[in-house]
Coordinates of C-alpha atoms in Angstrom, one line a residue:
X1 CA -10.4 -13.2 15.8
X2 CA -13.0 -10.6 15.1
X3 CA -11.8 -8.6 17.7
X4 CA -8.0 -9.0 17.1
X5 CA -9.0 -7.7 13.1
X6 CA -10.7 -4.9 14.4
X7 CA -7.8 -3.8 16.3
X8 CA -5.6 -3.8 12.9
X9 CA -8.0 -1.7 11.1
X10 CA -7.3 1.9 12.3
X11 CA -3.5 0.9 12.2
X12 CA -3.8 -0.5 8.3
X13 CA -0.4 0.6 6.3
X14 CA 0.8 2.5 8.9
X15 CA 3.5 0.8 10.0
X16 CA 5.9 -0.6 7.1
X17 CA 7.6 -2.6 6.6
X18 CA 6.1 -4.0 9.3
X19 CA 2.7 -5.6 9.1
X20 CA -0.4 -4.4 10.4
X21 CA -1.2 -7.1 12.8
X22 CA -4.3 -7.2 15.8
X23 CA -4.0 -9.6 18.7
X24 CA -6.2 -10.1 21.2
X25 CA -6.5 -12.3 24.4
X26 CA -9.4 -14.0 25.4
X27 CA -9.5 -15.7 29.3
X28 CA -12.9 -17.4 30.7
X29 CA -14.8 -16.8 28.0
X30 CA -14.0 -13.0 27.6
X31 CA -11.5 -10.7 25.9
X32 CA -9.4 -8.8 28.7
X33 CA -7.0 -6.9 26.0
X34 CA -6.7 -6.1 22.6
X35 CA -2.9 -4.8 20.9
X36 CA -1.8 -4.0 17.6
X37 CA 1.0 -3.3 16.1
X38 CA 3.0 -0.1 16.4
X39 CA 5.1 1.9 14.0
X40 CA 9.0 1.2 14.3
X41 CA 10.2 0.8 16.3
X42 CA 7.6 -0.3 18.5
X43 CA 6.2 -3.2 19.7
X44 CA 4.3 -6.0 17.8
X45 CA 0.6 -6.6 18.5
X46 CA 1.3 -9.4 20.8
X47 CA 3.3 -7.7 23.0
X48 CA 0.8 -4.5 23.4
X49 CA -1.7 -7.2 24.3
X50 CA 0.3 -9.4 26.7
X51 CA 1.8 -6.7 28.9
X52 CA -2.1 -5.1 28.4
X53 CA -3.4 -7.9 30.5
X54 CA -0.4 -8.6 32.6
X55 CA -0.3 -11.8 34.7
X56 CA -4.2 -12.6 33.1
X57 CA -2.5 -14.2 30.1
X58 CA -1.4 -17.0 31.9
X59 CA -3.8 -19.7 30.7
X60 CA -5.3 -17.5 28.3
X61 CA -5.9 -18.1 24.8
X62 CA -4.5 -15.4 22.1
X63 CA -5.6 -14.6 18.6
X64 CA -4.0 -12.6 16.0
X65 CA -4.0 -12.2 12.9
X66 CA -0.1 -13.1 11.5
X67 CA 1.8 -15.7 12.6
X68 CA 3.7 -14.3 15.6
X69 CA 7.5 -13.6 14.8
X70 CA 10.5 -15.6 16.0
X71 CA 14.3 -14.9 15.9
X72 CA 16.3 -14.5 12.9
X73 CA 19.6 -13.1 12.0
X74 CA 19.0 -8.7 12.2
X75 CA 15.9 -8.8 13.9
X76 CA 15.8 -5.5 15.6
X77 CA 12.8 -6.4 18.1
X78 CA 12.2 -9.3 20.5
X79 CA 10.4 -12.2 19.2
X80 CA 6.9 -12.3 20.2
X81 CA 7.0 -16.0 20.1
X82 CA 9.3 -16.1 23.0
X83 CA 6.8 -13.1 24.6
X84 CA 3.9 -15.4 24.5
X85 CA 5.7 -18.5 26.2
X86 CA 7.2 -16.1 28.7
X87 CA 3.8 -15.0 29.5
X88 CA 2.2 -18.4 29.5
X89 CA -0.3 -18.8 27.4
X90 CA -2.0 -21.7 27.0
X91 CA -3.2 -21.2 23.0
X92 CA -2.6 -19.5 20.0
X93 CA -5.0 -18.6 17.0
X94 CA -3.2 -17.6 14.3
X95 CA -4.9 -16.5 11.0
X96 CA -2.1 -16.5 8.7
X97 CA 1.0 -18.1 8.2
X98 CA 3.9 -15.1 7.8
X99 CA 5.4 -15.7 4.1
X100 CA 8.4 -13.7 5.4
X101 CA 11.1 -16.4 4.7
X102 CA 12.7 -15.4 7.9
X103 CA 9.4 -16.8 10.0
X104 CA 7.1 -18.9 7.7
X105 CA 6.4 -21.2 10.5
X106 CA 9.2 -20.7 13.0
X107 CA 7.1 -19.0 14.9
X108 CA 4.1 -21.5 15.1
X109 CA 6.9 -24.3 15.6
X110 CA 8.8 -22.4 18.5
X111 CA 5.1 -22.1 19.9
X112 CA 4.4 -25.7 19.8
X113 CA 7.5 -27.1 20.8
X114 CA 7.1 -24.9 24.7
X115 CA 3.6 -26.8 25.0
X116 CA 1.5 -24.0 23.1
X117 CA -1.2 -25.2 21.5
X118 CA -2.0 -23.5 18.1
X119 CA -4.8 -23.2 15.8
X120 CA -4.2 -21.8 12.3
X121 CA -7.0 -20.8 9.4
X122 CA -9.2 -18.8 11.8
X123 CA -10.1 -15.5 10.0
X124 CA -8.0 -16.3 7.2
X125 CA -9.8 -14.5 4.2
X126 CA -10.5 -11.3 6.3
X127 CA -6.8 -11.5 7.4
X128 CA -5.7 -12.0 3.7
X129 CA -7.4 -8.8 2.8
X130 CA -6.8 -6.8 5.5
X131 CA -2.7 -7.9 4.7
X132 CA -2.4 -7.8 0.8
X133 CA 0.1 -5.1 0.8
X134 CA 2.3 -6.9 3.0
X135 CA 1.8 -10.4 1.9
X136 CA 2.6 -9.5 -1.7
X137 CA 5.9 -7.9 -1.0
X138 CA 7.1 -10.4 1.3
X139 CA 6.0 -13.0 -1.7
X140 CA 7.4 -11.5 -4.3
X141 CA 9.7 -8.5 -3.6
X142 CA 7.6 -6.2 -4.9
X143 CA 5.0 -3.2 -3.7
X144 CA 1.5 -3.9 -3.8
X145 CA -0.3 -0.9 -6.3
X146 CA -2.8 0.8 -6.2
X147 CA -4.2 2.3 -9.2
X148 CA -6.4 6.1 -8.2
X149 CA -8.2 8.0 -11.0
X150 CA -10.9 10.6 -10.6
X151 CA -13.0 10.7 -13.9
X152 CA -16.2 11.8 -15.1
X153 CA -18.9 9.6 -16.0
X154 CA -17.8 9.4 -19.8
X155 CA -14.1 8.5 -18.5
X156 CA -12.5 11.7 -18.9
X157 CA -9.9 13.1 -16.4
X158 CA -9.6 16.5 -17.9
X159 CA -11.1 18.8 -20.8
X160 CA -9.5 19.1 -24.0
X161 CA -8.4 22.4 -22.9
X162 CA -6.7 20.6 -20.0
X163 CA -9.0 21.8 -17.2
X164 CA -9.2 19.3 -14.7
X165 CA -9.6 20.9 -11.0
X166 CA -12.2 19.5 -10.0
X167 CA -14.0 16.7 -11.2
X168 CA -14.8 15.3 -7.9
X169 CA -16.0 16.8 -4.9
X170 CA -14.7 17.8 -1.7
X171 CA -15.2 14.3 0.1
X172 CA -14.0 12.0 -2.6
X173 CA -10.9 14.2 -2.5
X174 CA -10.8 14.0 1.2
X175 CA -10.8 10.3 0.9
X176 CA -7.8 10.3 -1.4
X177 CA -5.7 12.1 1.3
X178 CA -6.5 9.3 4.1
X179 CA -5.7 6.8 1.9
X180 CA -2.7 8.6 0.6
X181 CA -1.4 8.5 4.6
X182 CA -1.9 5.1 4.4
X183 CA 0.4 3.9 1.4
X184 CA 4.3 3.9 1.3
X185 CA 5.1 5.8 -2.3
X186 CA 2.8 7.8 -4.8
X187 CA 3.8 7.6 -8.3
X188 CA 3.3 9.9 -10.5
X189 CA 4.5 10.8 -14.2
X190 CA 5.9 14.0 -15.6
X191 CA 2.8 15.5 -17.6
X192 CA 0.9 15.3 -14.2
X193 CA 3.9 17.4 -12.7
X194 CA 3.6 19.9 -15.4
X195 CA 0.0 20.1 -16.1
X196 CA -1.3 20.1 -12.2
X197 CA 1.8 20.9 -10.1
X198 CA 0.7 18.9 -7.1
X199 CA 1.9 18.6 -4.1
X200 CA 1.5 14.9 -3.7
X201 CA 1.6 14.7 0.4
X202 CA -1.2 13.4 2.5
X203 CA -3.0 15.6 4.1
X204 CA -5.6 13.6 5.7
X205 CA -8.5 16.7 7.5
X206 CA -6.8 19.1 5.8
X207 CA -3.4 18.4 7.9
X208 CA 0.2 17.6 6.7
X209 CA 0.6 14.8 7.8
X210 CA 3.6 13.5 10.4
X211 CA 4.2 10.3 8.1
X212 CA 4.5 11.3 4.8
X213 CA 4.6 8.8 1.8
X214 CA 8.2 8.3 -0.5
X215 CA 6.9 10.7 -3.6
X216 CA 7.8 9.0 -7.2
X217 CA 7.9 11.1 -10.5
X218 CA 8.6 8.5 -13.6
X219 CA 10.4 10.9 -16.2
X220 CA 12.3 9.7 -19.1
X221 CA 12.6 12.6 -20.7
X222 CA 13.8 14.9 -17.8
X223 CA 11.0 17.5 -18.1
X224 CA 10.4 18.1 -13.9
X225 CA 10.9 21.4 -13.3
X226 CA 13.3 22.3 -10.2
X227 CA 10.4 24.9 -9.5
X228 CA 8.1 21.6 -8.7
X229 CA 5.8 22.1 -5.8
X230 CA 6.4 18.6 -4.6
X231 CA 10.1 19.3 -4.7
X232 CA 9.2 21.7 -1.9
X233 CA 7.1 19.8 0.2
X234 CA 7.9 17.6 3.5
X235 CA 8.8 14.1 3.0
X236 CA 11.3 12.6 0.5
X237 CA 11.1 12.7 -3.7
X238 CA 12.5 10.1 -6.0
X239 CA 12.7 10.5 -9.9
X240 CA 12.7 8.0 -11.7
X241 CA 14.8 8.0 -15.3
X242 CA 16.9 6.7 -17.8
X243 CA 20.8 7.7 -18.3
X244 CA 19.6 9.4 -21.6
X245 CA 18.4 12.4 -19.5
X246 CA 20.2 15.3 -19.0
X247 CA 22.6 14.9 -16.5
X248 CA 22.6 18.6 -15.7
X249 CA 19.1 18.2 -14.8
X250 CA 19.4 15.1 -12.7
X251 CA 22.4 17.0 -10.9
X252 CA 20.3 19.8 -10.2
X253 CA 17.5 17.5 -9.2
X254 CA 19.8 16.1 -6.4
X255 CA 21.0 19.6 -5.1
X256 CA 17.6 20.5 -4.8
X257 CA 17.0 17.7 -2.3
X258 CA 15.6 14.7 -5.0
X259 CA 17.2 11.4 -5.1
X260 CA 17.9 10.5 -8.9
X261 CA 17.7 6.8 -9.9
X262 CA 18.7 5.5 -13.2
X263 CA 16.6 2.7 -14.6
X264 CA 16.0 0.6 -18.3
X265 CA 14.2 2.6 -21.0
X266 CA 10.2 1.0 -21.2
X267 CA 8.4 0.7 -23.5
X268 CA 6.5 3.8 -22.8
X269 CA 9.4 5.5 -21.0
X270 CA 10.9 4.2 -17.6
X271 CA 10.9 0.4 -17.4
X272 CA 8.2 0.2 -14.9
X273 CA 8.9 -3.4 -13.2
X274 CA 12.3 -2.3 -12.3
X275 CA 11.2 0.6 -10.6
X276 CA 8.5 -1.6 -8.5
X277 CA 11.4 -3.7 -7.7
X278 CA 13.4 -1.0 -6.8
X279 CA 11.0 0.4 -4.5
X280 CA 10.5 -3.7 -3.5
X281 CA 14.5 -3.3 -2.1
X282 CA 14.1 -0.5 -0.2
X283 CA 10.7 -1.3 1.9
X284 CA 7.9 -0.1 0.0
X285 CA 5.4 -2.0 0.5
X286 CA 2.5 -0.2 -1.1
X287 CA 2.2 2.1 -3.9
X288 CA -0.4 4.6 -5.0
X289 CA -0.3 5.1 -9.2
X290 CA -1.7 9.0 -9.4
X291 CA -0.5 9.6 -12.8
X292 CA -2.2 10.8 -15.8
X293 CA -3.3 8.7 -19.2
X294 CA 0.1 7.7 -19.9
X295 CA 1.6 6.2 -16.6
X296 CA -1.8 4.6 -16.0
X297 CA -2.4 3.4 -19.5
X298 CA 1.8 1.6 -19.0
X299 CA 0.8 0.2 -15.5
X300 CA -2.0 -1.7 -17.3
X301 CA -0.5 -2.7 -20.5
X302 CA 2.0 -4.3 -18.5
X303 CA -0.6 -6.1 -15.5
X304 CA 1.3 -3.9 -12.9
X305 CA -1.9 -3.1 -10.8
X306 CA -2.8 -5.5 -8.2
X307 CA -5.7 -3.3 -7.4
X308 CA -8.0 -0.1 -8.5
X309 CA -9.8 3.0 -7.3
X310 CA -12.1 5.0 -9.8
X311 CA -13.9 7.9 -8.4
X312 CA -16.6 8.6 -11.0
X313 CA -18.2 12.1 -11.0
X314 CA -21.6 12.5 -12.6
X315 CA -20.5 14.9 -14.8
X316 CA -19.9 14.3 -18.8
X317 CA -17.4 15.9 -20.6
X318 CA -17.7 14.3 -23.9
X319 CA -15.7 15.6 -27.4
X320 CA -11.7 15.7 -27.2
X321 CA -11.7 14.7 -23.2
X322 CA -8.8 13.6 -21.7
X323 CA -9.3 9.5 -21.4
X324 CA -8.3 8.3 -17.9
X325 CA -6.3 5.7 -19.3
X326 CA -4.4 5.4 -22.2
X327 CA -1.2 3.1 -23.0
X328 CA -2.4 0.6 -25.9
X329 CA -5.2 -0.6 -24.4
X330 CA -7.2 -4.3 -24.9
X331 CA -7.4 -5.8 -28.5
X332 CA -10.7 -7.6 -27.3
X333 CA -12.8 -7.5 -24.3
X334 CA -11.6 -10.8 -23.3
X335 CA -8.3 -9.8 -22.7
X336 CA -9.2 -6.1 -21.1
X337 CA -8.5 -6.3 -17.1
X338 CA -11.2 -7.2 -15.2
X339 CA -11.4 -6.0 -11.3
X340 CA -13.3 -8.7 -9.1
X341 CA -14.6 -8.7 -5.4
X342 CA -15.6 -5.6 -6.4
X343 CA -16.8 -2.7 -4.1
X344 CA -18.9 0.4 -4.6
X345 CA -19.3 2.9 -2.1
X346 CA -21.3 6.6 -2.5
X347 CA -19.1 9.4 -1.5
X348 CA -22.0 12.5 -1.7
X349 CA -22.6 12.6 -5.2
X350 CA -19.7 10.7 -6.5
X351 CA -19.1 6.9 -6.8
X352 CA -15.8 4.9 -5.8
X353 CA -15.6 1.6 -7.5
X354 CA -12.7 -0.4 -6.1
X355 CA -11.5 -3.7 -6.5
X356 CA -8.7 -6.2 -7.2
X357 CA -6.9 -6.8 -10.5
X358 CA -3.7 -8.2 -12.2
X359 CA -2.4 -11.9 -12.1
X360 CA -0.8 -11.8 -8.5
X361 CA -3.1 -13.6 -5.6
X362 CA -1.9 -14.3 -2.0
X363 CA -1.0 -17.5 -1.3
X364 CA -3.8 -18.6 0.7
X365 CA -5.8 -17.8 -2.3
X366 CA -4.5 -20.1 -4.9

C-alpha cells in the first residue's frame, strides 16, 4: 500500500474531478507495476497498473488506495472493477471506501461476487489525507479550502502604507505556485485585485502552467477593473457578486472574457457558502483562499476553512500593519479556530505552518 500511495503523490490534485488514486500489483512476494491515475480523460490507476504488468496479474494481488470504480448511469470510462476481474486477479487491498454515491461499495461488491477476495482498511489514514479534497466534495458537495497567507512574524501582510511585495522570499513564493497548480480555483477578493493586481496563475519553476486553476474574485461592490491583470491571463475568471452591482460592469466583465455569477448578499459581502456550493456544482474540488484581511477574516468567521497555510517571514512590521486576518474575529480563545495535526516546515528563512481546521472531518475519521 506504501507503494501504491507513493505512486499518487506526484499526481495529488491533478486530476479533478477525478481522484488521485495509486495502485500497485504485487505477484510472489514482489511488486511488478505501479499505476496512478491520469488526468481526463485517461485511465484510472488500476488500469495503468494491470495493462503495466500484462498477463502477471493473473493471480496477483492489487492494492490501491480508493475503492476501484464500477458502472453507473454517465460514467464516461470503463469500470476498473470489471478491469480487474478481466485480468484475474486473485485479491484486492483497498484503502478506502469511495463515498461517491454512485460507487460506495459497488465496486468492492462487484469484486467479491466474481471470486475476488478483498481487504479494506489497509493504509487508511495516509489514504484519508492524501484524498481530503476529494472525499470532502463527494461528501458534502462542496470544495475542500485552503486558506494561504504570507505574513510577517507580528502578523502583518502589508505596511500601513500598503507595501506588501515581498514579505517572503523567493522559495516560499515558489512553493505557493506548485501548490497553486495543484488546486481547482483561487479565490480572491477585490481589494487584493486593486491593491496588488496579481495575476493569480500557477506558475510552478517560473512556467505558465498547461493546467491552470478556475480564478475567483468575490466583489460585492463591482470595484474589478476591466484593466485587471488576471482578466488577461490564460485560464478562465469568475466574479463573484450580488445583483446590486452595476450591471454595466458585470456586462462588460463578460465581454471581456469573465463569467459573472450572481449570488446572496453576506454578511461581509458575497454570501460565501453559496459560492463554495457553486463551485461544489461545477467540479471544484479544491480551493485556494488568497485574499486579503477581509475575505480571509469572512472565511473564518463563518468556519469555511477546512485547512491553513501561514508563511511567516522573520520580519516585524509592527504600528498600523495590515493584520492578516480580519472579519470579527474570536470573542474568547476558546472559541478562536484552532489548526491540529499540525506541520511546520523551514523554507530558507521563512516558516510554513500548515494544518487542518473547521468542523468537517472525513468519514473515516469520525
Amino acid at each position: 500500500m506504501g507503494a501504491a500511495l507513493n505512486a499518487a503523490s506526484p499526481i495529488r490534485g491533478l486530476t479533478g474531478p477525478n481522484p488521485w488514486v495509486g495502485a500497485a500489483i504485487v505477484s510472489e512476494g514482489r511488486i511488478i507495476a505501479y499505476g496512478a491515475t491520469e488526468p481526463p480523460p485517461g485511465r484510472h490507476a488500476e488500469r495503468v497498473a494491470l495493462e503495466a504488468a500484462g498477463s502477471l496479474a493473473r493471480g496477483a494481488t492489487l492494492y490501491c488506495t480508493l475503492e476501484p470504480c464500477a458502472p453507473f448511469e454517465g460514467k464516461r470510462t470503463p469500470p476498473c472493477s470489471d478491469a480487474i476481474i478481466d485480468a484475474g486477479v486473485a485479491a484486492v487491498v483497498v484503502a478506502l471506501e469511495d463515498p461517491d454515491v454512485r460507487v460506495a461499495g459497488a465496486g468492492i461488491a462487484r469484486l467479491r461476487s466474481a471470486g475476488v477476495e478483498v481487504q479494506t482498511g489497509d493504509g487508511a489514514l495516509a489514504a484519508t489525507r492524501q484524498l481530503r479534497p476529494y472525499l470532502k466534495h463527494r461528501e458534502t458537495g462542496l470544495p475542500y479550502v485552503i486558506a494561504k497567507f504570507a505574513a510577517s512574524l507580528d502578523g502583518r501582510i502589508a505596511t500601513a502604507s500598503g507595501d506588501s511585495k515581498w514579505i517572503t522570499g523567493d522559495a516560499a513564493r515558489a512553493r505557493v505556485h506548485e501548490e497553486r497548480a495543484r488546486v481547482d480555483a483561487i479565490i480572491t477578493g477585490s481589494g487584493t485585485v486593486l491593491a496588488d493586481d496579481p495575476a493569480l496563475t500557477a506558475r510552478p519553476g517560473g512556467r505558465v502552467a498547461i493546467r491552470q486553476p478556475l480564478r475567483v474574485i468575490v466583489d460585492a461592490r463591482g470595484r474589478t477593473p476591466l484593466t485587471a491583470r488576471t482578466l488577461a491571463e490564460p485560464g478562465k475568471v469568475v466574479v463573484a457578486t450580488v445583483s446590486e452591482s452595476d450591471a454595466a460592469w458585470r456586462s462588460d466583465l463578460v465581454a471581456a472574457g469573465a463569467e459573472v455569477i450572481l449570488l446572496e448578499p453576506g454578511v461581509t459581502g458575497v454570501n460565501l457558502y453559496q459560492l463554495f456550493q457553486a463551485l461544489g456544482r461545477r467540479g471544484i474540488l479544491s480551493a485556494w483562499i488568497e485574499g486579503g484581511a477581509s475575505l480571509l477574516g469572512s472565511v473564518f468567521d463563518e468556519d469555511l476553512a477546512d485547512e491553513v497555510w501561514a508563511f511567516i517571514a522573520p520580519r516585524l512590521i509592527g504600528g498600523d500593519g495590515l493584520p492578516a486576518i480580519g472579519g470579527f474575529g474570536a470573542s474568547t480563545l476558546a472559541s478562536a479556530p484552532t489548526l491540529h495535526e499540525v506541520l511546520s516546515e523551514r523554507i530558507d528563512d521563512d516558516i510554513l505552518i500548515r494544518g487542518y481546521t473547521g468542523r468537517w472531518q472525513p468519514m473515516t475519521l469520525r
